[in-house]
GROMACS .gro file of C-alpha atoms in nm:
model
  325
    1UNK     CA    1   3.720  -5.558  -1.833
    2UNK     CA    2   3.703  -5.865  -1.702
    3UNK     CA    3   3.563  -5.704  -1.325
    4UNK     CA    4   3.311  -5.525  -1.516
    5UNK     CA    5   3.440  -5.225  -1.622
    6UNK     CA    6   3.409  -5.049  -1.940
    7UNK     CA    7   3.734  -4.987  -2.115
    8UNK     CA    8   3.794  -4.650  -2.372
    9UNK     CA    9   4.030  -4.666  -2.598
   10UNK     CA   10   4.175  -4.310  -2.726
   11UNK     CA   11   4.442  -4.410  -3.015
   12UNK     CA   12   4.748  -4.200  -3.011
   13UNK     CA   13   5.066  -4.131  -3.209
   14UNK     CA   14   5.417  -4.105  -3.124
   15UNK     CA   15   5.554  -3.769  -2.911
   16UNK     CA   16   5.773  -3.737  -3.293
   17UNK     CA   17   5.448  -3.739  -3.496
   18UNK     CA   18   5.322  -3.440  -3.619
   19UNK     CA   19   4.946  -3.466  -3.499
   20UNK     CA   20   5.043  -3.596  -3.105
   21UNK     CA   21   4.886  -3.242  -3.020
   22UNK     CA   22   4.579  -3.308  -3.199
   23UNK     CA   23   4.580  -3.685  -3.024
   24UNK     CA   24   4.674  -3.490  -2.704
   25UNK     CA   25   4.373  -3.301  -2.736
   26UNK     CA   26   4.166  -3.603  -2.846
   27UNK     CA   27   4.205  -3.782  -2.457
   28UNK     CA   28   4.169  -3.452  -2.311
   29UNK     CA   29   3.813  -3.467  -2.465
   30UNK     CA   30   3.779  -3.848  -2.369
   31UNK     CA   31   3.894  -3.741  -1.997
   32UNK     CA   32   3.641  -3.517  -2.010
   33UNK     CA   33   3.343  -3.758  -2.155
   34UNK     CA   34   3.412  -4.004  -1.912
   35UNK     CA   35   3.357  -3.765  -1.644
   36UNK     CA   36   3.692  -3.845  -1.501
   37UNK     CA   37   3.774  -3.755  -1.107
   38UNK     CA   38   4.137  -3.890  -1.116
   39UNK     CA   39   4.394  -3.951  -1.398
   40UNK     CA   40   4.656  -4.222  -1.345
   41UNK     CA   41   4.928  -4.296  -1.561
   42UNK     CA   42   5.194  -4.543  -1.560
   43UNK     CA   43   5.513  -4.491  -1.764
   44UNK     CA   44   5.704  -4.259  -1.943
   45UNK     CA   45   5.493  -4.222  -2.267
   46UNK     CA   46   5.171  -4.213  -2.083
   47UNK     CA   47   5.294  -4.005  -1.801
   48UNK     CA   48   5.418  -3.695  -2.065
   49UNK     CA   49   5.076  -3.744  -2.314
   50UNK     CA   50   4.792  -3.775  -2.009
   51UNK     CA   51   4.937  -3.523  -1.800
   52UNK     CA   52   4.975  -3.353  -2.092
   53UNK     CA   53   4.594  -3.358  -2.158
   54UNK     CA   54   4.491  -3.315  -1.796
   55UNK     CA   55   4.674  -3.008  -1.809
   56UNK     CA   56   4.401  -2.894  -2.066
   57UNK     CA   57   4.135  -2.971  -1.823
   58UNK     CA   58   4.173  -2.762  -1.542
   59UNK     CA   59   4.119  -2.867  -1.205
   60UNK     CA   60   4.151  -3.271  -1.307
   61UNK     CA   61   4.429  -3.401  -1.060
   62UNK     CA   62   4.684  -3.634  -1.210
   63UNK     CA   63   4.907  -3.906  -1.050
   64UNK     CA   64   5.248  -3.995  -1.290
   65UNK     CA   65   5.452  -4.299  -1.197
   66UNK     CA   66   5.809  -4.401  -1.139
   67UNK     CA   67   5.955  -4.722  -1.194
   68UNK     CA   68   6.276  -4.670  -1.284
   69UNK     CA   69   6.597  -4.520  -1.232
   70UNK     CA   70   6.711  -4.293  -1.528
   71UNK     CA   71   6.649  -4.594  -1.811
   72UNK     CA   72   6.418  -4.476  -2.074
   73UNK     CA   73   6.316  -4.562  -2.409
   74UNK     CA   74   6.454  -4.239  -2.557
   75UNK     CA   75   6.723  -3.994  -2.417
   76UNK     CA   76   6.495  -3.712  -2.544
   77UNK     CA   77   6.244  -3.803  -2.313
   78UNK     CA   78   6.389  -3.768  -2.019
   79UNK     CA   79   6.344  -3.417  -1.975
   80UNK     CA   80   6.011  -3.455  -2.078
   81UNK     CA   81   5.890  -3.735  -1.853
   82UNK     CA   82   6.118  -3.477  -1.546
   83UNK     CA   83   5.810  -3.197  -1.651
   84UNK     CA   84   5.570  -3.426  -1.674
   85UNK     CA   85   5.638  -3.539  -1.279
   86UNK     CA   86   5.671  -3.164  -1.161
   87UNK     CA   87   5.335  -3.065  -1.348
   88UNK     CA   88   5.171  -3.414  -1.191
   89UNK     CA   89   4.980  -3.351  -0.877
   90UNK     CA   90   5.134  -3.659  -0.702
   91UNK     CA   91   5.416  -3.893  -0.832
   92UNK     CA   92   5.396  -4.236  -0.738
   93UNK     CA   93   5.764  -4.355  -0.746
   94UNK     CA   94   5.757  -4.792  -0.663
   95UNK     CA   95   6.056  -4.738  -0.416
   96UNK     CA   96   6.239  -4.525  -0.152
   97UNK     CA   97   6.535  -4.505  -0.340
   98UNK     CA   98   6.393  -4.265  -0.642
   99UNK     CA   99   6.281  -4.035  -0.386
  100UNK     CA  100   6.590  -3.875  -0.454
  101UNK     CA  101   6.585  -3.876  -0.805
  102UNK     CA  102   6.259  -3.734  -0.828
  103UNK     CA  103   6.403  -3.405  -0.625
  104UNK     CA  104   6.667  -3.369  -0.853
  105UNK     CA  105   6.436  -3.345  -1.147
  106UNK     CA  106   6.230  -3.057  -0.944
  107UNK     CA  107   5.965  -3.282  -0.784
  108UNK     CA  108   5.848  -3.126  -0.440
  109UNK     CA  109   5.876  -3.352  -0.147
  110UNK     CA  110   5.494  -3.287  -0.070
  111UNK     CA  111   5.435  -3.402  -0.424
  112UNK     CA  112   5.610  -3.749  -0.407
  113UNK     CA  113   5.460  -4.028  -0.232
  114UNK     CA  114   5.583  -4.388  -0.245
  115UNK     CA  115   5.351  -4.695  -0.378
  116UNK     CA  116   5.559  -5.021  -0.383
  117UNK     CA  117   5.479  -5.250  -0.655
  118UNK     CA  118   5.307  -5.573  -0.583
  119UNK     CA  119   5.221  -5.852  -0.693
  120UNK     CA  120   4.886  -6.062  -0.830
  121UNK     CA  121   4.736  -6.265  -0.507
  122UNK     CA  122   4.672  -6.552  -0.774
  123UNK     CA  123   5.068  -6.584  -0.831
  124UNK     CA  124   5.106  -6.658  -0.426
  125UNK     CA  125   4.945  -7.014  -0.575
  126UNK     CA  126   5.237  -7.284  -0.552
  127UNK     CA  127   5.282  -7.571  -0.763
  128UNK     CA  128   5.222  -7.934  -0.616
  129UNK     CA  129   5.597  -8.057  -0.586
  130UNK     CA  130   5.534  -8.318  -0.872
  131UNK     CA  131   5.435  -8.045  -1.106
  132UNK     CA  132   5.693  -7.842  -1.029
  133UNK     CA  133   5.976  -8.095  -1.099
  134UNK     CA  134   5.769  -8.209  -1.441
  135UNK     CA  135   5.806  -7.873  -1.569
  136UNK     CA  136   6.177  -7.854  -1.483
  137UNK     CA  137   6.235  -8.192  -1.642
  138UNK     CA  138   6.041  -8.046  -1.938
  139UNK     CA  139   6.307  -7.774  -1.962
  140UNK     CA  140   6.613  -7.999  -1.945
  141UNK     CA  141   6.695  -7.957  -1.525
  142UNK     CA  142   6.780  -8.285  -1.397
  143UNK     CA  143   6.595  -8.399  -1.085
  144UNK     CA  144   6.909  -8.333  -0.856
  145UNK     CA  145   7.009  -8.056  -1.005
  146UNK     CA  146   7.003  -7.732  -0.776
  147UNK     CA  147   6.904  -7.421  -0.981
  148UNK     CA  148   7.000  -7.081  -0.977
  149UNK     CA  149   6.766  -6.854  -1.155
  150UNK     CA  150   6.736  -6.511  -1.316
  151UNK     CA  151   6.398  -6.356  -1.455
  152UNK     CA  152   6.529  -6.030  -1.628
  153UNK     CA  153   6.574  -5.852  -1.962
  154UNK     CA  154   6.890  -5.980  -2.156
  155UNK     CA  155   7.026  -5.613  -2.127
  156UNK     CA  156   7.340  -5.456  -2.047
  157UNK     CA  157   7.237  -5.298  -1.722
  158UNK     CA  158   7.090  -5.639  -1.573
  159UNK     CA  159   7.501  -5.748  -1.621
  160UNK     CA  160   7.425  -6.111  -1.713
  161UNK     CA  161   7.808  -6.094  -1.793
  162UNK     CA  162   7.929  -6.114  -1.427
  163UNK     CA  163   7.631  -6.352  -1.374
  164UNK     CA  164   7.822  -6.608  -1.590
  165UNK     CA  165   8.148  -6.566  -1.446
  166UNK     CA  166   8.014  -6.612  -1.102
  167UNK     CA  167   7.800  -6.933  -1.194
  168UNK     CA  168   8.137  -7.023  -1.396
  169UNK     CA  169   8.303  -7.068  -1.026
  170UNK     CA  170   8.000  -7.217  -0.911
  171UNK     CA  171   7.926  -7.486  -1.155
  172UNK     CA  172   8.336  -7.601  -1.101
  173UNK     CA  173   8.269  -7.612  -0.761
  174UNK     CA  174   7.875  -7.727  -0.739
  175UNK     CA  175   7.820  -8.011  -1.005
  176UNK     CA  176   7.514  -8.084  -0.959
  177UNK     CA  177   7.423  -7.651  -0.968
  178UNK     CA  178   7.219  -7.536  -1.301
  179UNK     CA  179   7.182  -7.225  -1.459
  180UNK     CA  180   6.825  -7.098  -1.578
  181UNK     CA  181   6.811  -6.725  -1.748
  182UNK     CA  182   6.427  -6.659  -1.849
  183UNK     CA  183   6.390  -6.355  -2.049
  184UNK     CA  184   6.511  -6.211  -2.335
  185UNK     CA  185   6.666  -5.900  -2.534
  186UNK     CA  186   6.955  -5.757  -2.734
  187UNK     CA  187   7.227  -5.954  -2.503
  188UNK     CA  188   7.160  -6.265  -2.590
  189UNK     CA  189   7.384  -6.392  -2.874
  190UNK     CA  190   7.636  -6.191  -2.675
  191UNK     CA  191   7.575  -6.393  -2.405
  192UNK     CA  192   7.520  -6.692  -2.547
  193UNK     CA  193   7.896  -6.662  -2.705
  194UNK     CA  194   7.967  -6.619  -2.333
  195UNK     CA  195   7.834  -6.919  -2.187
  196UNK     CA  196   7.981  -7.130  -2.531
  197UNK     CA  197   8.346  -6.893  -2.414
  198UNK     CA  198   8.321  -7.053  -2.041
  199UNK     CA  199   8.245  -7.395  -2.149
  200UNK     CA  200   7.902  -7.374  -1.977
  201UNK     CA  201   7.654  -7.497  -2.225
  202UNK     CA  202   7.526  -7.804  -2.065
  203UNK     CA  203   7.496  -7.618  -1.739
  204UNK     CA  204   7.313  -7.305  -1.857
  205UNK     CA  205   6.970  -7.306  -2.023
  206UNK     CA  206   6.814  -6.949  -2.191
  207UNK     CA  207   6.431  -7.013  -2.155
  208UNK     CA  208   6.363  -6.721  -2.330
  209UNK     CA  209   6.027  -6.497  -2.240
  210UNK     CA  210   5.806  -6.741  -2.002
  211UNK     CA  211   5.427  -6.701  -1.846
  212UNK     CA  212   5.384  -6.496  -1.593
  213UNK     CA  213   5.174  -6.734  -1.455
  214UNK     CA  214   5.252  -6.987  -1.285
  215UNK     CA  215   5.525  -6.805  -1.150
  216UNK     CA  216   5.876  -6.925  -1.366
  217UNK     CA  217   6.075  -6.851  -1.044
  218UNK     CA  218   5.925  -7.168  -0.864
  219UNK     CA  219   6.126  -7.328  -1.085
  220UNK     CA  220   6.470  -7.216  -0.888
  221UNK     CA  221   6.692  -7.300  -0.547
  222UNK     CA  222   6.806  -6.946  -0.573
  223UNK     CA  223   6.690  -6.637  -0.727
  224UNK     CA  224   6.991  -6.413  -0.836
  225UNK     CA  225   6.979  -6.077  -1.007
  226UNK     CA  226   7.329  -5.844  -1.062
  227UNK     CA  227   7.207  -5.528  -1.218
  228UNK     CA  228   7.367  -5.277  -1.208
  229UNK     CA  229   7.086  -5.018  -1.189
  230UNK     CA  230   6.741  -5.082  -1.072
  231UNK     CA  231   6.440  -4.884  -0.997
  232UNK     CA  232   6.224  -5.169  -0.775
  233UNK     CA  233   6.305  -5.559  -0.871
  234UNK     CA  234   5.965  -5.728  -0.964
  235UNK     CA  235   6.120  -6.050  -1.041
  236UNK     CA  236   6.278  -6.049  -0.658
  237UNK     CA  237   5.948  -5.974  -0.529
  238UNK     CA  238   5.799  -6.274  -0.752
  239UNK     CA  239   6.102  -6.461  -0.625
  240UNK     CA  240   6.018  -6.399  -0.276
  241UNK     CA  241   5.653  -6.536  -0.337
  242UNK     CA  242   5.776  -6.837  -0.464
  243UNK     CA  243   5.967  -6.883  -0.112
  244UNK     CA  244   6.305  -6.875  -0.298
  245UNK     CA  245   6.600  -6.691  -0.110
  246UNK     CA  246   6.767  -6.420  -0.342
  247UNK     CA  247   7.128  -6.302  -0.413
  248UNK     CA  248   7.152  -5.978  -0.538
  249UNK     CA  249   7.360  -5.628  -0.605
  250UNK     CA  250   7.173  -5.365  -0.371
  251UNK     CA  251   7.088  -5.120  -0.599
  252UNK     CA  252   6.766  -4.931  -0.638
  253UNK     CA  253   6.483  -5.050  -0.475
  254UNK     CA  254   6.628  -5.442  -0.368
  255UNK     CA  255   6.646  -5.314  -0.033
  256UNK     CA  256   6.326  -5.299   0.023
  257UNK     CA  257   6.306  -5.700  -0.117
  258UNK     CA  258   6.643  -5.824   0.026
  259UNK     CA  259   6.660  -5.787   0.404
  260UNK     CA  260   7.009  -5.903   0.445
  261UNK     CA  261   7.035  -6.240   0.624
  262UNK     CA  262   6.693  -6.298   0.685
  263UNK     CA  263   6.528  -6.297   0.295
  264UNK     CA  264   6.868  -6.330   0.102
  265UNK     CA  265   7.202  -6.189   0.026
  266UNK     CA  266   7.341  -5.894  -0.101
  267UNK     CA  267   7.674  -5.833  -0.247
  268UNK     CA  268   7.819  -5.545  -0.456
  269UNK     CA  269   7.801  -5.481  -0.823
  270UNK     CA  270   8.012  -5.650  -1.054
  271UNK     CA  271   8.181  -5.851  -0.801
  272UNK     CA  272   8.186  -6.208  -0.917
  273UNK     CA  273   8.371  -6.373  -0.664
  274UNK     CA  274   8.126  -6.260  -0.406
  275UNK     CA  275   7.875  -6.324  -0.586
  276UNK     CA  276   7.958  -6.690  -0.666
  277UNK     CA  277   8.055  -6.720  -0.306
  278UNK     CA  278   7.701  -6.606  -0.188
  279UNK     CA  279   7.551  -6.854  -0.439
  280UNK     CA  280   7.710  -7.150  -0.342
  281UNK     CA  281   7.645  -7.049   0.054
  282UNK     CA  282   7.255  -7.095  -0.038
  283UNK     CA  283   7.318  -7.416  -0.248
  284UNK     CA  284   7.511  -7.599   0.039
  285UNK     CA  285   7.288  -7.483   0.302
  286UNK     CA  286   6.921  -7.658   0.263
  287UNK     CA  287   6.786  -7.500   0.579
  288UNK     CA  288   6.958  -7.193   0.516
  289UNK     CA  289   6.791  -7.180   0.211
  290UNK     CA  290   6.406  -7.264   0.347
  291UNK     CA  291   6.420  -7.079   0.636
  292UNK     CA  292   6.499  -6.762   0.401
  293UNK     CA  293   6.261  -6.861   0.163
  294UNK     CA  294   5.987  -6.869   0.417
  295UNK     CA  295   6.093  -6.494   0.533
  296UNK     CA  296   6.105  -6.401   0.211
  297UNK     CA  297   5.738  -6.562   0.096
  298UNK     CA  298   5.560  -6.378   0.459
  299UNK     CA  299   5.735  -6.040   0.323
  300UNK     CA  300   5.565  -6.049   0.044
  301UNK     CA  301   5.252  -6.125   0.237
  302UNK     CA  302   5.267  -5.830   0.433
  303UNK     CA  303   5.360  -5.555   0.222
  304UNK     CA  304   5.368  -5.690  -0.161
  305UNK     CA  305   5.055  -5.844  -0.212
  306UNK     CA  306   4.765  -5.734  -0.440
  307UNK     CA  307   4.509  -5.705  -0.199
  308UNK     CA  308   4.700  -5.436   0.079
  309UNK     CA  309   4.840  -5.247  -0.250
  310UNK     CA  310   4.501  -5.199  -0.388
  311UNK     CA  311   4.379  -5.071  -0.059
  312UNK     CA  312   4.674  -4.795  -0.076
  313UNK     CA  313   4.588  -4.740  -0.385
  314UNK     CA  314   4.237  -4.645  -0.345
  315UNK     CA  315   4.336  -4.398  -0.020
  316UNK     CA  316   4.568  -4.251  -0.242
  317UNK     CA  317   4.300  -4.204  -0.496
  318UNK     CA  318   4.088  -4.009  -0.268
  319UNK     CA  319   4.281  -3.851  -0.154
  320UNK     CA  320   4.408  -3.635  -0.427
  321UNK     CA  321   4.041  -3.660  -0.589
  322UNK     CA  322   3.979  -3.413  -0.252
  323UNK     CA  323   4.263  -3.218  -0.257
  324UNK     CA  324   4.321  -2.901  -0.429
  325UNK     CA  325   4.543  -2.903  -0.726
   0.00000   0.00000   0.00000
């Protein structure tokens, strides 16, 4: 809206609601108001109702997305989101690693085509150093104190659980090393019990859901994630851009984020003493730590930002607006 472009909005139901296939029909007739050339959708409930509706409207090509492993909503729509990819005529998964997952669910290999996510040029913007260290003394960080931080849902896959126990080794051995966790979800009591468990609590501070903007991970030393499951890790990429090295499992898409040795490092799920150990390598190393960071920022650069994504994007856009369906 704020570019200039008009926005529709088609209300809809839930896929459980009686009338979804009169609300179905309802943005197959707003598709086909607007005149559309190209639908796009982006997750699992828009990817089963528009290509739903495009299918209605013969001819319309429609891109579906992937941005995740197997983790949805609802188990039930799973195989629905699976149909919704094979009847797409393109799926965009955001990394090389659901290429595979996609062709067990049916999707052709000439069908799939990878579009990496990226992220907003205005978040490349760092803070002035004062700013930054006013906003970590407004969260409780002492000014010496070297952080290690975590931007993810408090969920069972993201394995906050072996996160503690390795920062449990690290704060013993690291006093001055701090613990930030920004985000939230059904985990946290269980983690906060946890962190109360391990004697942690004046090491380890729950921010809750923060801004995206400016960027919360300019707040850390290190940027750690230990999911277990991943489709392609935004909040490493946003990491990355704040020139903070990363520790993380390499699952899903991190690959593509974590270039081992040169932007972070990698160590294997649910393994807390390498985990701790990779930590505390990146705290006691200050040039280790900016010379990754650096890597990690000119990554992002090249292949994450807004601006070459768009540009994709749009090539991707015509070309399936050409092609037959």
């Amino acid at each position: 809206a704020s570019a200039g472009h008009r926005l529709v909005h088609v209300p809809i139901t839930p896929l459980w609601h009686p009338r979804v296939a009169l609300r179905t029909i309802a943005v197959a007739h707003a598709l086909r108001a607007e005149r559309a050339t190209v639908v796009h959708t982006q997750d699992v409930y828009s990817n089963i109702i528009g290509v739903a509706a495009t299918r209605l409207l013969r001819g319309l090509p429609v891109i579906s997305s992937r941005r995740w492993k197997d983790e949805v909503p609802r188990k039930a729509l799973t195989p629905l989101n699976a149909w919704a990819h094979r009847a797409s005529t393109l799926v965009l998964p955001n990394s090389p690693s659901l290429i595979e997952t996609l062709a067990t669910e049916g999707v052709r290999s000439d069908r799939i085509a990878v579009h990496e996510n990226f992220i907003d040029d205005a978040a490349m913007h760092l803070l002035p150093d004062e700013e930054r260290l006013r906003w970590r003394h407004g969260l409780g960080i002492p000014e010496r104190a070297r952080v290690v931080g975590c931007v993810a849902r408090l969920t069972p896959v993201k394995r906050h659980d072996v996160l503690l126990n390795a920062f449990s080794i690290v704060a013993h051995a690291d006093p001055d090393a701090m613990l930030l966790l920004v985000g939230d979800g059904e985990n946290r009591r269980e983690l906060e019990a946890q962190v109360d468990a391990l004697d942690l609590r004046a090491r380890v501070i729950f921010t809750g859901t923060l801004p995206n903007f400016p960027l919360p991970q300019q707040l850390f030393d290190v940027a750690l994630l230990t999911s277990e499951n991943e489709g392609f890790p935004n909040s490493l990429v946003e990491a990355s851009a704040a020139a903070v090295p990363l520790v993380s499992t390499l699952v899903g898409g991190v690959r593509d984020v974590l270039i081992e040795g040169e932007t972070g490092i990698g160590v294997d799920v649910a393994d807390v003493t390498q985990t701790a150990q990779a930590i505390l390598a990146l705290l006691r190393d200050d040039e280790k730590r900016r010379r990754m960071g650096d890597a990690a920022r000119a990554l992002v650069r090249a292949r994450f930002s807004e601006s070459a994504a768009v540009k994709r994007l749009l090539g991707i856009y015509r070309r399936v607006s050409t092609s037959p369906p």
